């Protein structure tokens, strides 16, 4: 645990100045719109690679082979589409959050609906990261899960609450570098073992198989990948960019980095499958693998690398949810109120850890609710370039989000596809009707 405390102290250092003074809204929410290409790119990467993309995806690859790459690979596709189609348009606005952009296109009703859906879906995302962080800390310290979860959640809350977007983005740079080094170190140790090399050589590269069929790969692409295309956390990074060129270039570099990292993470899971281990759960495969393949000293930096992945996603989502509450629901709230609501969100997310869904289950539940309710209406509005207050768009959000909620509660992916399809159909119909009415006028 001493290593984690030292790690978190380093994360807190840049925020100590805010113990006696508070940053302004613009700096706290969107980094004063001064982030350069490197900071935007590394921050996007660090935020995208959380507990699901490390512990969860390695376990998925250990169990299913190369098709697991669809999990994070779909995110790389979504991020590339965001860079090519929307990043410059998003940065061209003067908004501070995604719902504020939605308000300019679809009216205040959609702004409030989007804010509520994002807040609800943020809770399981943060809970998934707290869950992963507790697993990592328990592995590092030997303490019980509850103690590790409370310590981890409190640490993430502390520096995010103090420093806001500037602290999060600066820490993201180091967190990603630590993570990349840890994963490379793990892969090198695994390659030293003949059984791991054989597993990699014997596993055919394929995007789906009997264990992970095409329907599941499509689900990853449409549901999980869409959250990387239209995502409030990612919009926050783009809105923090210095200009439109920086926003687009930084996003595209992040997409390339995400594709490379997804390949490396899947390869680690496949290599571990060659070892003679039987972990209690799929999510324990990584820890069983590194303890079997690496000396004790090497497991410490690797665990810290994974902690970096989890923390960089948890802090981003926590900040995004709190700023959306202040900026889009309260509207006139200040930094102090943002910090207060951040505390409430952190507590609720920590409680949600004990719902029993696990890391991947929590992430998919959040994606179901958010993607089905938000992605299609926002995409149609942004690509059309038109402003409309038509009631079709709130209907698309409500119906799509409701289907996503049913999917999250039931575990039935059919509801996810239904919600996404209905949301897209209603949004397109609403925009077509609105354009027709404009032409008639």
XYZ file of C-alpha atoms in Angstrom, residues 23-256:
234
model
C -9.550 27.838 -9.911
C -12.070 29.657 -12.085
C -14.877 27.811 -13.865
C -13.171 27.946 -17.250
C -9.929 26.491 -15.906
C -11.679 23.928 -13.700
C -14.082 22.677 -16.389
C -12.053 22.857 -19.635
C -8.433 23.630 -18.755
C -8.783 27.254 -19.861
C -8.948 26.000 -23.482
C -5.134 25.924 -23.557
C -4.291 22.199 -24.025
C -1.868 21.347 -26.849
C -1.886 18.344 -29.199
C 0.235 16.103 -26.972
C -1.785 16.809 -23.845
C -5.105 16.240 -25.650
C -3.863 13.009 -27.243
C -2.363 11.467 -24.096
C -5.310 12.563 -21.980
C -7.770 10.933 -24.399
C -5.708 7.747 -24.414
C -5.401 7.580 -20.642
C -9.128 8.226 -20.196
C -10.091 5.541 -22.733
C -7.949 2.794 -21.215
C -9.497 2.033 -17.858
C -10.291 -1.081 -15.859
C -12.333 -2.644 -18.674
C -9.540 -2.196 -21.209
C -6.898 -3.762 -18.988
C -8.104 -6.260 -16.391
C -11.389 -6.944 -18.185
C -10.038 -7.165 -21.724
C -7.026 -9.297 -20.747
C -9.439 -11.737 -19.112
C -11.601 -11.693 -22.227
C -8.589 -12.460 -24.447
C -7.431 -15.205 -22.065
C -10.833 -16.824 -22.470
C -11.747 -16.050 -26.111
C -8.535 -15.278 -28.018
C -8.088 -12.473 -30.544
C -11.816 -11.594 -30.871
C -11.394 -9.783 -27.544
C -9.666 -7.057 -29.546
C -13.145 -5.969 -30.661
C -13.692 -4.580 -27.162
C -11.107 -1.804 -27.252
C -10.663 -1.919 -31.036
C -14.238 -0.696 -31.402
C -13.239 2.239 -29.227
C -10.340 3.046 -31.569
C -12.761 3.076 -34.515
C -15.160 5.346 -32.631
C -12.338 7.689 -31.646
C -11.061 7.874 -35.235
C -14.574 8.752 -36.437
C -14.766 11.435 -33.736
C -11.499 12.955 -34.939
C -12.399 12.877 -38.612
C -16.017 14.009 -38.427
C -16.705 15.961 -35.265
C -13.640 17.109 -33.287
C -13.155 20.399 -35.157
C -16.905 21.171 -35.038
C -17.031 20.507 -31.315
C -14.055 22.759 -30.579
C -15.557 25.508 -32.749
C -18.337 25.901 -30.167
C -17.881 27.949 -26.999
C -19.535 25.300 -24.858
C -18.097 23.728 -21.708
C -19.925 20.377 -21.852
C -21.683 18.095 -24.320
C -25.203 18.917 -23.065
C -24.448 22.614 -23.635
C -23.612 21.800 -27.276
C -26.853 19.835 -27.495
C -28.768 22.837 -26.171
C -27.474 24.966 -29.037
C -28.680 22.408 -31.585
C -31.747 20.784 -30.048
C -33.006 23.155 -27.375
C -33.013 23.219 -23.545
C -35.275 20.164 -23.116
C -32.712 17.926 -24.815
C -29.945 19.536 -22.780
C -31.613 18.518 -19.515
C -32.459 15.024 -20.770
C -28.900 14.455 -21.988
C -27.478 15.680 -18.680
C -29.692 13.296 -16.699
C -28.861 10.297 -18.917
C -25.129 11.066 -18.732
C -25.261 11.394 -14.943
C -27.126 8.093 -14.544
C -24.806 6.228 -16.905
C -21.705 7.737 -15.262
C -22.370 5.988 -11.966
C -21.712 2.412 -13.214
C -18.668 3.622 -15.196
C -17.099 5.151 -12.087
C -18.157 2.110 -10.066
C -16.377 -0.177 -12.557
C -13.152 1.802 -12.098
C -13.490 1.783 -8.300
C -14.054 -1.981 -8.485
C -10.938 -2.502 -10.607
C -8.913 -0.184 -8.363
C -9.920 -2.146 -5.255
C -8.883 -5.430 -6.923
C -5.483 -3.942 -7.811
C -4.890 -2.468 -4.365
C -5.858 -5.748 -2.700
C -3.331 -7.527 -4.932
C -0.652 -4.960 -4.062
C -1.267 -4.666 -0.321
C -3.011 -7.841 0.822
C -5.731 -5.777 2.538
C -9.427 -6.642 2.240
C -11.525 -5.481 -0.727
C -13.654 -2.956 1.204
C -10.676 -1.155 2.717
C -8.951 -0.973 -0.665
C -12.092 0.284 -2.397
C -12.610 3.084 0.136
C -8.930 4.101 0.024
C -8.849 4.078 -3.781
C -12.106 5.964 -4.250
C -11.139 8.605 -1.676
C -7.757 9.156 -3.315
C -9.227 9.634 -6.794
C -11.866 11.986 -5.430
C -9.289 14.091 -3.575
C -7.052 15.212 -6.426
C -9.886 15.414 -8.979
C -11.923 17.558 -6.612
C -9.010 19.904 -5.912
C -7.530 20.474 -9.363
C -10.317 19.919 -11.892
C -9.617 19.456 -15.602
C -6.074 20.853 -15.520
C -5.019 18.399 -12.809
C -6.734 15.509 -14.568
C -5.175 16.188 -17.975
C -1.669 16.707 -16.605
C -1.843 13.545 -14.529
C -3.207 11.645 -17.561
C 0.073 12.158 -19.416
C 2.125 10.420 -16.721
C -0.524 7.814 -16.049
C -0.532 6.697 -19.674
C 3.259 6.522 -19.851
C 3.370 4.437 -16.652
C 0.649 2.137 -18.022
C 2.372 1.660 -21.397
C 5.673 0.835 -19.698
C 3.960 -1.641 -17.365
C 2.195 -3.467 -20.205
C 5.399 -3.667 -22.247
C 7.265 -5.051 -19.227
C 4.550 -7.664 -18.738
C 4.638 -8.701 -22.388
C 8.434 -9.030 -22.351
C 8.344 -11.335 -19.322
C 5.583 -13.431 -20.870
C 7.517 -13.815 -24.124
C 10.398 -15.332 -22.165
C 8.195 -18.351 -21.400
C 7.864 -21.032 -24.132
C 4.251 -21.792 -23.184
C 3.257 -18.147 -23.725
C 5.062 -17.943 -27.065
C 3.333 -21.134 -28.157
C -0.093 -19.778 -27.175
C 0.474 -16.649 -29.261
C 1.697 -18.642 -32.253
C -1.103 -21.206 -32.024
C -3.988 -18.714 -31.660
C -5.329 -17.686 -35.088
C -6.091 -14.009 -35.595
C -9.863 -13.668 -36.003
C -12.463 -11.087 -35.105
C -14.986 -13.646 -33.841
C -15.223 -17.344 -33.016
C -17.547 -19.755 -31.222
C -16.713 -18.243 -27.833
C -17.251 -14.675 -29.009
C -19.684 -14.813 -31.975
C -20.312 -12.102 -34.609
C -23.354 -10.759 -32.742
C -21.175 -9.997 -29.733
C -18.532 -8.293 -31.893
C -21.239 -6.148 -33.507
C -22.566 -5.305 -30.044
C -19.112 -4.086 -29.010
C -18.810 -1.962 -32.145
C -22.275 -0.387 -31.999
C -22.731 0.005 -28.258
C -19.272 0.330 -26.735
C -17.601 1.878 -29.790
C -20.316 4.520 -30.094
C -19.470 5.832 -26.632
C -16.012 6.728 -27.990
C -17.599 8.556 -30.924
C -20.102 10.620 -28.949
C -18.776 10.731 -25.394
C -19.101 13.544 -22.818
C -15.747 12.740 -21.232
C -14.006 12.909 -24.624
C -15.879 16.081 -25.589
C -14.431 17.672 -22.443
C -10.894 16.966 -23.694
C -11.677 18.337 -27.160
C -13.249 21.483 -25.708
C -10.046 21.957 -23.689
C -7.911 22.036 -26.873
C -6.176 25.250 -27.915
C -7.904 25.342 -31.320
C -9.749 23.191 -33.867
C -6.578 21.827 -35.466
C -5.239 20.676 -32.105
C -8.601 19.059 -31.304
C -8.686 17.053 -34.540
C -5.006 16.070 -34.623
C -4.919 15.108 -30.950
C -7.997 12.905 -31.332
C -6.622 11.089 -34.394
C -3.275 10.405 -32.702
C -5.187 9.043 -29.718
C -7.182 6.705 -32.020
C -3.950 5.297 -33.446
